[in-house]
GROMACS .gro file of C-alpha atoms in nm:
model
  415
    1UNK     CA    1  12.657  10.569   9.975
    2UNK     CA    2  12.430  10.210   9.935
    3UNK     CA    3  12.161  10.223   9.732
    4UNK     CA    4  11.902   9.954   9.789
    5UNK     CA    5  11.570   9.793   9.680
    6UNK     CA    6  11.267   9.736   9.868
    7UNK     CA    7  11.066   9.466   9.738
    8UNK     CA    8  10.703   9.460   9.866
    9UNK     CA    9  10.571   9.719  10.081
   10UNK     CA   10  10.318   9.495  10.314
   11UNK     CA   11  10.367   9.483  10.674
   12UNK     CA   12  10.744   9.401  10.686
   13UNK     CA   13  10.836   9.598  10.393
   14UNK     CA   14  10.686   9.944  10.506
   15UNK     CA   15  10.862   9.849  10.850
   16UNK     CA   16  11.175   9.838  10.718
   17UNK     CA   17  11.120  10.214  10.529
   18UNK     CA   18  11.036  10.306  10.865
   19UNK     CA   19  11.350  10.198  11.047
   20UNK     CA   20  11.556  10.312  10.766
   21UNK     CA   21  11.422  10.662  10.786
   22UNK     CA   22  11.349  10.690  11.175
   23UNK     CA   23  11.706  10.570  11.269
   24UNK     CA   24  11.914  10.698  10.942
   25UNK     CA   25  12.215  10.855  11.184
   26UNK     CA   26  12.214  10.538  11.372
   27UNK     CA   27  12.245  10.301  11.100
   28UNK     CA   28  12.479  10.543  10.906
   29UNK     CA   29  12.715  10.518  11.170
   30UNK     CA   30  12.692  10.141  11.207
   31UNK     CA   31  12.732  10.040  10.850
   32UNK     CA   32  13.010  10.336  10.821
   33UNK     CA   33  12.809  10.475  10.497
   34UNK     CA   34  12.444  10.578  10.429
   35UNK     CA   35  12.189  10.327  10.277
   36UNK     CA   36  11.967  10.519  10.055
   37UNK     CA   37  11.681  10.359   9.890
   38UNK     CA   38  11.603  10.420   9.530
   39UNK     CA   39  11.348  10.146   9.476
   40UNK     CA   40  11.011  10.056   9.586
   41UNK     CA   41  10.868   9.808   9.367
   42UNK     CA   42  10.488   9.755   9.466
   43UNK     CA   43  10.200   9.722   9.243
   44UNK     CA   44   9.989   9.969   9.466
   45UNK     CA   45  10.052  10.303   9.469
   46UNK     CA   46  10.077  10.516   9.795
   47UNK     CA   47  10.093  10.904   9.684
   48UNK     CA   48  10.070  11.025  10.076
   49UNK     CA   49  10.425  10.900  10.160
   50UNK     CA   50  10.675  11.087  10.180
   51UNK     CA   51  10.872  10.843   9.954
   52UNK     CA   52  10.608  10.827   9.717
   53UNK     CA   53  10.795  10.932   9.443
   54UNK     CA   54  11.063  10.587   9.470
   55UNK     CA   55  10.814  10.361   9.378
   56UNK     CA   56  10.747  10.123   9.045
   57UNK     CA   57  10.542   9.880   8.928
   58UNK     CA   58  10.815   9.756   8.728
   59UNK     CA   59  11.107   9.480   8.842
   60UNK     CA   60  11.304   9.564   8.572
   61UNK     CA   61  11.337   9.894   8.712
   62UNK     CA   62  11.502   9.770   8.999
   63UNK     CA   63  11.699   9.518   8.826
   64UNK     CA   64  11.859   9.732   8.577
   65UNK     CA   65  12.007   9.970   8.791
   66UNK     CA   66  12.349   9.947   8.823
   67UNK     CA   67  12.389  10.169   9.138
   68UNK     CA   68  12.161   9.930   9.362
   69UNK     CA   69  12.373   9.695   9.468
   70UNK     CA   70  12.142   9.553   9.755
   71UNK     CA   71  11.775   9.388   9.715
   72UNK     CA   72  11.517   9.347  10.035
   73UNK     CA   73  11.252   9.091   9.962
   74UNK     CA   74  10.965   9.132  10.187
   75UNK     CA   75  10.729   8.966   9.865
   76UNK     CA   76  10.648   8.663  10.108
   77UNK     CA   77  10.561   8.316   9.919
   78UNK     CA   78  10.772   8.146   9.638
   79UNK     CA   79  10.664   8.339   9.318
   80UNK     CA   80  10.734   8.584   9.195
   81UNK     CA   81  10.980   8.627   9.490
   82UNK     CA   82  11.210   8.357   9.373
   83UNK     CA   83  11.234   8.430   9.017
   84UNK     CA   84  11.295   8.800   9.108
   85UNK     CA   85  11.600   8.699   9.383
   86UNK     CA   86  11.786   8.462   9.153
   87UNK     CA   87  11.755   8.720   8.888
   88UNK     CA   88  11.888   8.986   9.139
   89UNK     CA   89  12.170   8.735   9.215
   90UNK     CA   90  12.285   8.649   8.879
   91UNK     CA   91  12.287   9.049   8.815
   92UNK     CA   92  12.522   9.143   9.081
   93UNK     CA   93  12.292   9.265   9.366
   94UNK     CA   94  12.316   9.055   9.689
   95UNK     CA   95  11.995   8.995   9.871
   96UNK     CA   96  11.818   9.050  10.235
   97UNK     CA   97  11.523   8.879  10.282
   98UNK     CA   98  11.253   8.737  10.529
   99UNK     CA   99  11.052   8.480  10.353
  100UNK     CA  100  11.104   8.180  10.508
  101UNK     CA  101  10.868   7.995  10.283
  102UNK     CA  102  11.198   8.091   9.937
  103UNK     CA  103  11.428   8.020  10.247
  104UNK     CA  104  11.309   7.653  10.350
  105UNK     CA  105  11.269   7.586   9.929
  106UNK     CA  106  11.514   7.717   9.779
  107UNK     CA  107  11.776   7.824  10.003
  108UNK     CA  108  12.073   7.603   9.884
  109UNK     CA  109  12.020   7.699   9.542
  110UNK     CA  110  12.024   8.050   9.605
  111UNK     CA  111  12.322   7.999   9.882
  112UNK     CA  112  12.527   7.850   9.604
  113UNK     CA  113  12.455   8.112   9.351
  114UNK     CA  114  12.543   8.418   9.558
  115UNK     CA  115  12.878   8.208   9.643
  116UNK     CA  116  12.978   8.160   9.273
  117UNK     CA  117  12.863   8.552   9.235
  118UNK     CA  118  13.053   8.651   9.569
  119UNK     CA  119  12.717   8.786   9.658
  120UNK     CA  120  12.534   8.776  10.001
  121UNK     CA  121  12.257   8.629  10.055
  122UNK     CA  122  12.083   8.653  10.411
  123UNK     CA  123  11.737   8.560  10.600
  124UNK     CA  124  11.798   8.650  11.005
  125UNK     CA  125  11.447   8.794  10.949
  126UNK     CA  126  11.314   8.416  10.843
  127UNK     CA  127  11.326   8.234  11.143
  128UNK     CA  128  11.172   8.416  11.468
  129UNK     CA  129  11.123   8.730  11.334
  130UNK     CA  130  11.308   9.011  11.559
  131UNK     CA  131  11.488   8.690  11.734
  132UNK     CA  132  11.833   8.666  11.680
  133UNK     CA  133  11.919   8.314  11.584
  134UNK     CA  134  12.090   8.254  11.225
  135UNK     CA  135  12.375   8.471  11.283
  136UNK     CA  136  12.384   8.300  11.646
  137UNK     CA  137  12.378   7.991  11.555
  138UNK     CA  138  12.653   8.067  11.212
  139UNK     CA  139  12.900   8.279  11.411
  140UNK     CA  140  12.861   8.294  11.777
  141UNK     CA  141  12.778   7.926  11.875
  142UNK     CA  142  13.074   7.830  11.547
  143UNK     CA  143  13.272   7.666  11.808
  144UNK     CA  144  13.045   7.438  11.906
  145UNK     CA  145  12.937   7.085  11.766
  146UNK     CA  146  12.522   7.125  11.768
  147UNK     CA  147  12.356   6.884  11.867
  148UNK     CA  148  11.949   6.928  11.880
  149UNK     CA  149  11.768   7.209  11.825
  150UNK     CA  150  11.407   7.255  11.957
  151UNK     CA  151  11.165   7.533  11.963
  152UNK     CA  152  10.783   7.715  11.978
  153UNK     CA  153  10.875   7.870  11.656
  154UNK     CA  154  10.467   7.984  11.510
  155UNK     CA  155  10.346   8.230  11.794
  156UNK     CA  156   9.973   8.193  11.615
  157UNK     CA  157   9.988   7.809  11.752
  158UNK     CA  158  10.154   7.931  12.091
  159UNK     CA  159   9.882   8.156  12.205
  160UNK     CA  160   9.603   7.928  12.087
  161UNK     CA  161   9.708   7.663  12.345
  162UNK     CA  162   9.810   7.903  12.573
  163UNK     CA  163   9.450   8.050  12.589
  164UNK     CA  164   9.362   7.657  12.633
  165UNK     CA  165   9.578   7.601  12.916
  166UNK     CA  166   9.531   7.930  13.111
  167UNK     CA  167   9.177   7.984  13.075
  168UNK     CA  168   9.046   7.598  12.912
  169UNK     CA  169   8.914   7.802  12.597
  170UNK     CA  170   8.839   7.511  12.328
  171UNK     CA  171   9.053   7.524  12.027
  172UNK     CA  172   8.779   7.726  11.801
  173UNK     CA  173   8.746   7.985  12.053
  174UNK     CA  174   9.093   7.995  12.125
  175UNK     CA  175   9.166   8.057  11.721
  176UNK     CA  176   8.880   8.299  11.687
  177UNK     CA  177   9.005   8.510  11.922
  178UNK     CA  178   9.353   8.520  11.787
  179UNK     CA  179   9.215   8.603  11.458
  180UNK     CA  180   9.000   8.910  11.578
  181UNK     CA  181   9.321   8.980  11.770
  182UNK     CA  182   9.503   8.982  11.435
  183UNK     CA  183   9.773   8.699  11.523
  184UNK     CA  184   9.560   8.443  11.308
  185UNK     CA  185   9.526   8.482  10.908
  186UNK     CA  186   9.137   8.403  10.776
  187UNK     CA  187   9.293   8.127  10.686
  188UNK     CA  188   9.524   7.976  10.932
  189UNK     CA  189   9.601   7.687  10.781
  190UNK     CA  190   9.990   7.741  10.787
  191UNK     CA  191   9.984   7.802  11.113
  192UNK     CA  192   9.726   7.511  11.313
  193UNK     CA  193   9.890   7.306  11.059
  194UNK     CA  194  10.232   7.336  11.148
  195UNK     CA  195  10.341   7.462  10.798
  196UNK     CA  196  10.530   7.793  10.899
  197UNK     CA  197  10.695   7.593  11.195
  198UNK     CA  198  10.827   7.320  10.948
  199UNK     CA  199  10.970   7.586  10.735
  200UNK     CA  200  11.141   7.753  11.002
  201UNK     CA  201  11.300   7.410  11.153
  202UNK     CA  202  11.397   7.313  10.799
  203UNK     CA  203  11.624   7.634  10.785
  204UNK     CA  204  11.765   7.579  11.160
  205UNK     CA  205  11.824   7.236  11.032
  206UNK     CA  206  12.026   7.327  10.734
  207UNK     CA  207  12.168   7.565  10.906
  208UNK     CA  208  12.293   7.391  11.205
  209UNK     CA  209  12.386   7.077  11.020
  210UNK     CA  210  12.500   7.190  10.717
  211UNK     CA  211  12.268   6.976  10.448
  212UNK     CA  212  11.928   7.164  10.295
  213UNK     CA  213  11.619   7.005  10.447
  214UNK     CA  214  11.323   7.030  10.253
  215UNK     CA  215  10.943   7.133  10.456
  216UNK     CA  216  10.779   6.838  10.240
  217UNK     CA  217  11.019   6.563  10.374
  218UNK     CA  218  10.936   6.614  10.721
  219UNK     CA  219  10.677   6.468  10.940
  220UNK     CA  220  10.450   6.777  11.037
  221UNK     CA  221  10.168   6.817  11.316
  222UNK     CA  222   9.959   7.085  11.390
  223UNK     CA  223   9.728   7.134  11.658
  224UNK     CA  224   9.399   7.125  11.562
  225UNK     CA  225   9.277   6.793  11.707
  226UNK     CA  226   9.384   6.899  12.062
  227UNK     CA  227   9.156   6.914  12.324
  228UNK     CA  228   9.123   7.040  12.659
  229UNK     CA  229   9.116   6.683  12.782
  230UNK     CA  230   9.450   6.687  12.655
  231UNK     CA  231   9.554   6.996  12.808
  232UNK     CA  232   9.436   6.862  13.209
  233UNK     CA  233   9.648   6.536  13.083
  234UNK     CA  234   9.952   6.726  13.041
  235UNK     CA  235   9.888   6.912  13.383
  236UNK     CA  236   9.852   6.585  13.534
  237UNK     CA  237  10.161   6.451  13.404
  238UNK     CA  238  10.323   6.771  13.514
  239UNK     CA  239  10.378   6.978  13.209
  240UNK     CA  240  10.194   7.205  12.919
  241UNK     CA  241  10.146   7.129  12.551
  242UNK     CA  242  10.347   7.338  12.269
  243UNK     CA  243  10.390   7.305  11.903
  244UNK     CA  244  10.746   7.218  11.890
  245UNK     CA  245  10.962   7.178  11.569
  246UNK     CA  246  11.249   6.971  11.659
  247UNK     CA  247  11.604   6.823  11.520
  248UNK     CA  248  11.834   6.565  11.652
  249UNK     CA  249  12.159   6.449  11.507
  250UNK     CA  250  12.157   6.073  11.557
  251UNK     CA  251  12.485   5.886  11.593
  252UNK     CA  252  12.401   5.689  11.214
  253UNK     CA  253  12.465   6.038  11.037
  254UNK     CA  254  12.117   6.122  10.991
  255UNK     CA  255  11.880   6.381  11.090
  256UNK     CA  256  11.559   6.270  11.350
  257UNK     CA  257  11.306   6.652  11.247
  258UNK     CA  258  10.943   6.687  11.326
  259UNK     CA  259  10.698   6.945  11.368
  260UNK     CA  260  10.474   6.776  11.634
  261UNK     CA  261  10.239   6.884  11.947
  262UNK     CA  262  10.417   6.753  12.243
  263UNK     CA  263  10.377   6.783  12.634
  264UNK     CA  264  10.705   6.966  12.779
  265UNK     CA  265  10.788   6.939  13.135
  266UNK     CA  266  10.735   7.220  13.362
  267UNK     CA  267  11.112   7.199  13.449
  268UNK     CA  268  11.209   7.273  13.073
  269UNK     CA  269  11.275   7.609  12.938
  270UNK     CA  270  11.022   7.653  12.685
  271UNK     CA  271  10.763   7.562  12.945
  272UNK     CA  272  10.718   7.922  13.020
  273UNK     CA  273  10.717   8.087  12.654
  274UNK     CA  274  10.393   8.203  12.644
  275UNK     CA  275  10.137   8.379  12.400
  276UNK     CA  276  10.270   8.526  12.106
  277UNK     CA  277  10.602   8.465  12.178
  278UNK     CA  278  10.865   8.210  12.077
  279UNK     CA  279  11.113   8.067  12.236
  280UNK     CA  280  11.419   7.796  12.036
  281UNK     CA  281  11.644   7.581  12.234
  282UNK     CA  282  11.990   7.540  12.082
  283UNK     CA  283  12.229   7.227  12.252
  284UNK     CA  284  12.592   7.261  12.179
  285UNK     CA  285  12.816   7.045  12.303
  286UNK     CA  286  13.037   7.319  12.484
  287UNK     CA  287  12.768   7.582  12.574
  288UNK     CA  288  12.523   7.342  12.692
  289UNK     CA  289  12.166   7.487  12.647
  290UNK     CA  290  12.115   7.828  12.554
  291UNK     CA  291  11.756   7.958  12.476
  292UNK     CA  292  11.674   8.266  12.249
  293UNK     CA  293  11.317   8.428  12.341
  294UNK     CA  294  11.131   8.672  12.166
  295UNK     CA  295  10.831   8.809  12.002
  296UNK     CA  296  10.849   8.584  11.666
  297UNK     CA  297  10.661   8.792  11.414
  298UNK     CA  298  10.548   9.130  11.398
  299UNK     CA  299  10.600   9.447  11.182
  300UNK     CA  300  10.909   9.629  11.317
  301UNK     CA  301  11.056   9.309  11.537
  302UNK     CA  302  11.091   9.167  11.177
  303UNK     CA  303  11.206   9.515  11.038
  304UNK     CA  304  11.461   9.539  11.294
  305UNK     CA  305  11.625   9.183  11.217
  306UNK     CA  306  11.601   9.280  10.821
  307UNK     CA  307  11.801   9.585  10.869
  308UNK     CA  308  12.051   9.447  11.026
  309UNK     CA  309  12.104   9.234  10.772
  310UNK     CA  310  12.133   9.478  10.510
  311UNK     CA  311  12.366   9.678  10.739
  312UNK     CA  312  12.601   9.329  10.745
  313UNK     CA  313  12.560   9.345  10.324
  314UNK     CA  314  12.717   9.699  10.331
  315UNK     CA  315  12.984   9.617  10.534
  316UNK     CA  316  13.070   9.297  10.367
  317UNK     CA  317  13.045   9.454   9.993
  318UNK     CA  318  13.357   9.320   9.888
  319UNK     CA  319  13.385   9.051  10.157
  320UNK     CA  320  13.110   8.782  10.120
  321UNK     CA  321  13.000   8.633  10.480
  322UNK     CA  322  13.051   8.306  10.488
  323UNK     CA  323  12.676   8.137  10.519
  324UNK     CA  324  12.645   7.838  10.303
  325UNK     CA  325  12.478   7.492  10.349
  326UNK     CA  326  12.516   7.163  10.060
  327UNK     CA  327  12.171   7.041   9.860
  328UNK     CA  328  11.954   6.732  10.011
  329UNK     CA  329  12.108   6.378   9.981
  330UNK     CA  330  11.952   6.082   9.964
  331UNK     CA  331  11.887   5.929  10.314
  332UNK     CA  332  11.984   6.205  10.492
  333UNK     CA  333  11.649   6.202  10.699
  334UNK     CA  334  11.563   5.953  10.959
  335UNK     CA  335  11.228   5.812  10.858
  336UNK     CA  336  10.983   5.911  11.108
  337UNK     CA  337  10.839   5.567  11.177
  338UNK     CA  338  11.226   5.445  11.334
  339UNK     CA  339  11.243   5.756  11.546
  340UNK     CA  340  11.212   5.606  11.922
  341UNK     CA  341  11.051   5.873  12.183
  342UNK     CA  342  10.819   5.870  12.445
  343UNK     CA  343  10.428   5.953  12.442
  344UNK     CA  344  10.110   6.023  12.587
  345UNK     CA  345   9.830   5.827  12.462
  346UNK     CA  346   9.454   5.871  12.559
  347UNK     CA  347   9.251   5.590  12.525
  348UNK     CA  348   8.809   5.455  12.552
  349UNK     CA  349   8.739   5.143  12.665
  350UNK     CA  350   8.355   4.989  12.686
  351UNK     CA  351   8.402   4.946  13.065
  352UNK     CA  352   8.538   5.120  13.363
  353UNK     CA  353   8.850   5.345  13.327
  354UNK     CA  354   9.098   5.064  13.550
  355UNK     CA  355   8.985   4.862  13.272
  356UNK     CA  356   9.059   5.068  12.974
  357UNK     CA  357   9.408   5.112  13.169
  358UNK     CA  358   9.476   4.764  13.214
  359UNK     CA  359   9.377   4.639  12.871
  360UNK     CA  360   9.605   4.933  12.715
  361UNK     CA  361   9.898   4.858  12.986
  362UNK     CA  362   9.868   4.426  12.818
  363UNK     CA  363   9.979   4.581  12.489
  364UNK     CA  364  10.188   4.838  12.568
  365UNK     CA  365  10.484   4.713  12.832
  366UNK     CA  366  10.575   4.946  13.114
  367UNK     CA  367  10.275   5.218  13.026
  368UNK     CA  368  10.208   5.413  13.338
  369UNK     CA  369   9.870   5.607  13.430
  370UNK     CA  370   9.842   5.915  13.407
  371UNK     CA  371   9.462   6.038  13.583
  372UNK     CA  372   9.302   6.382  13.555
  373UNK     CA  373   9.029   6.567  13.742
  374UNK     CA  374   8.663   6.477  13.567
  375UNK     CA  375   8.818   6.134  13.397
  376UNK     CA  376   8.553   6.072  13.147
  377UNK     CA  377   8.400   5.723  13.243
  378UNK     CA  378   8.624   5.440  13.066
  379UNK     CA  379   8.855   5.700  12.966
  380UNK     CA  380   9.235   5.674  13.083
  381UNK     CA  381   9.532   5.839  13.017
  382UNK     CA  382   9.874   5.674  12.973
  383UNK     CA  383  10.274   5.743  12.907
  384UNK     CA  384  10.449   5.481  12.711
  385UNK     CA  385  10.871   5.539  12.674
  386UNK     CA  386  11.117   5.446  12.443
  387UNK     CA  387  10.903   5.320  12.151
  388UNK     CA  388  10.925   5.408  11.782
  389UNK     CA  389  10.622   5.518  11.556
  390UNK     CA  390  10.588   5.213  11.358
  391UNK     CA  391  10.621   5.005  11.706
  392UNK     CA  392  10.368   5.216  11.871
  393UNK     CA  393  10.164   5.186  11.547
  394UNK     CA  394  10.124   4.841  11.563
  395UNK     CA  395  10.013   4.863  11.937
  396UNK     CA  396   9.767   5.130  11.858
  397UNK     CA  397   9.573   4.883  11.591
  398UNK     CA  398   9.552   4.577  11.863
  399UNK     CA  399   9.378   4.789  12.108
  400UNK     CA  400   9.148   4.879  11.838
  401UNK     CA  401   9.114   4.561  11.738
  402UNK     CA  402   9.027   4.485  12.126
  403UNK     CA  403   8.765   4.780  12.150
  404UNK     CA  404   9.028   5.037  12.337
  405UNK     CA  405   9.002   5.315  12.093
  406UNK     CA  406   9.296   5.585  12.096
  407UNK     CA  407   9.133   5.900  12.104
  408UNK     CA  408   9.535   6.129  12.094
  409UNK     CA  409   9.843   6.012  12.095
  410UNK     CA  410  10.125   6.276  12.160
  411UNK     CA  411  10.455   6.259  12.155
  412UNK     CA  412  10.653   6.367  12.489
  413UNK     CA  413  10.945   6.595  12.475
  414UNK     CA  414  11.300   6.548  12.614
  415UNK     CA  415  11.341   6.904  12.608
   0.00000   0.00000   0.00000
């Protein structure tokens, strides 16, 4: 027998009750023991459950019982969810959780601790939700030297443009339907803004490369000032726009990571991962490409991957699964103004569109037109390669200076 903990019972926390008790036999037989929960700790109260009776408003309760040895954290956000893991750590319990926000902050010091407490401490659940990708990328893909990651990892942001692109809603109407579809939060800030994507990329990144990554030292987009000129750019140029959180190793040692909008070629497999979904692009130097698709989010998707987590605690109880990545260092991160890429830029000019062209082609060497249906007049649209941020900067202020404004500037992906 396992006896476990279930902090938080929200959306992913009553989802894993209900996979625990609608597949008991199932899971019994997988872990090779049954998982009992003793614990609920949740400040409401739910007397119409049929579990009602294993809930408390009390941490403590949870924390000073030696038979549960396991701990779900389905809390979300950094407090009290940290305070209450590390606690659970440095008491003997290892940990399941899916809060990617504790994850992307915290994750090294946690790693470490449930190391020197031969303690697990996993998060499949924090990165694309019902995806499988952590224990992918830690076990299966092992053998293989990763190179770049890339993926649509919010699947708020990825039906928003896909609503743009497949049926030219503007961005408010795109995001007002998604919240009365209940994919959007009243306040979607973490999502438009690219904050849950930057989390998620910071824990592939550590992950895949071994060193923690912190959310506030990388470069983050969202995709609130794109437009639907944008979108008929990117069709022109022969592609569609996604939110993409990316990671490069560069040959200097260091890490190129950015959540970003970015135009993605038809031909590339995340071209095609639409709506909700998500879709993250793995390059290994032996494999190649391999893509893992899915439904990112959701309440039993993310119950599922949670689970199975806590299943791979019961059968590593004495064992501890090797998943372990070192703190930050200094100049581990590429700054983003030296990181060289290619990029769409659409600019105004006071005269015709040719002109606006030319006058943007005199600054920017080897820029090539790009032309949509319904050009605005003295709009153009352009693709500049193999120019870094700071370089592409410094060209973006001269044709300001020279009355070309630049109304977007995206980057283009090599994905």
């Amino acid at each position: 027998m396992a006896d476990i903990a279930v902090l938080g019972h929200g959306v992913v926390g009553s989802g894993v009750l209900e996979v625990l008790l609608t597949h008991t036999d199932s899971i019994t037989r997988r872990a090779k023991e049954e998982i009992r929960v003793r614990h609920i700790l949740d400040l409401r109260e739910f007397p119409e459950l049929p579990y009602a009776g294993r809930f408390t408003k009390d941490f403590n309760t949870v924390l000073s019982d030696p038979e549960v040895t396991i701990v779900v954290e389905c809390m979300g956000g950094l407090e009290p969810a940290y305070t209450f893991v590390r606690q659970c750590l440095e008491n003997g319990k290892s940990v399941v959780t899916s809060n990617k926000e504790l994850v992307a902050a915290k994750g090294a010091e946690l790693l470490a601790l449930a190391q020197r407490n031969n303690l697990n401490f996993l998060f499949e659940a924090s990165v694309g939700g019902g995806i499988p990708i952590i224990r992918p990328i830690s076990q299966c893909l092992a053998a293989n030297e990763v190179s770049e990651i890339a993926g649509i990892l919010n699947g708020t942001t990825n039906f928003i443009l896909t609503k743009m692109i497949r049926e030219h809603m503007g961005f408010e109407e795109a995001l007002k339907l998604a919240q009365e579809l209940g994919y959007a939060e009243r306040d979607p800030s973490a999502d438009v803004e690219g904050a849950d994507a930057c989390r998620k990329i910071c824990i592939l990144a550590s992950l895949a490369f071994g060193t923690h990554v912190y959310p506030e030292d990388v470069h983050t987009e969202g995709i609130t000032r794109i437009t639907l000129e944008d979108v008929a750019y990117a069709s022109a140029w022969g592609g569609v726009i996604k939110l993409i959180g990316q990671v490069s190793m560069l040959e200097n040692g260091r890490i190129a990571i950015m959540v970003a909008p970015m135009f993605i070629s038809r031909d590339s497999q995340l071209a095609n991962v639409d709506d909700v979904f998500n879709g993250i692009l793995v390059r290994g130097d032996a494999t190649g490409d391999v893509v893992f698709y899915g439904k990112g989010a959701g309440k039993l998707p993310t119950a599922s991957a949670v689970v199975a987590d806590v299943i791979d605690c019961v059968k590593h109880m004495k064992a501890r699964k090797y998943l372990f990545w070192e703190d930050a260092k200094p100049d581990y991160i590429e700054p983003f103004e030296s990181i060289t890429g290619d990029f769409f830029l659409r600019v105004q000019g006071e005269g015709s569109s040719d002109e606006a062209f030319a006058m943007a082609a005199g600054v920017l060497p080897g820029a090539a037109r790009i032309v949509r249906r319904e050009e605005a007049p003295g709009e153009a649209g352009l693709s500049v390669e193999n120019i870094t941020e700071a370089q592409l900067k410094g060209c973006i202020n001269k044709l300001e200076a020279g009355g070309v404004r630049v109304l977007d500037r995206i980057r283009i992906s090599d994905f």
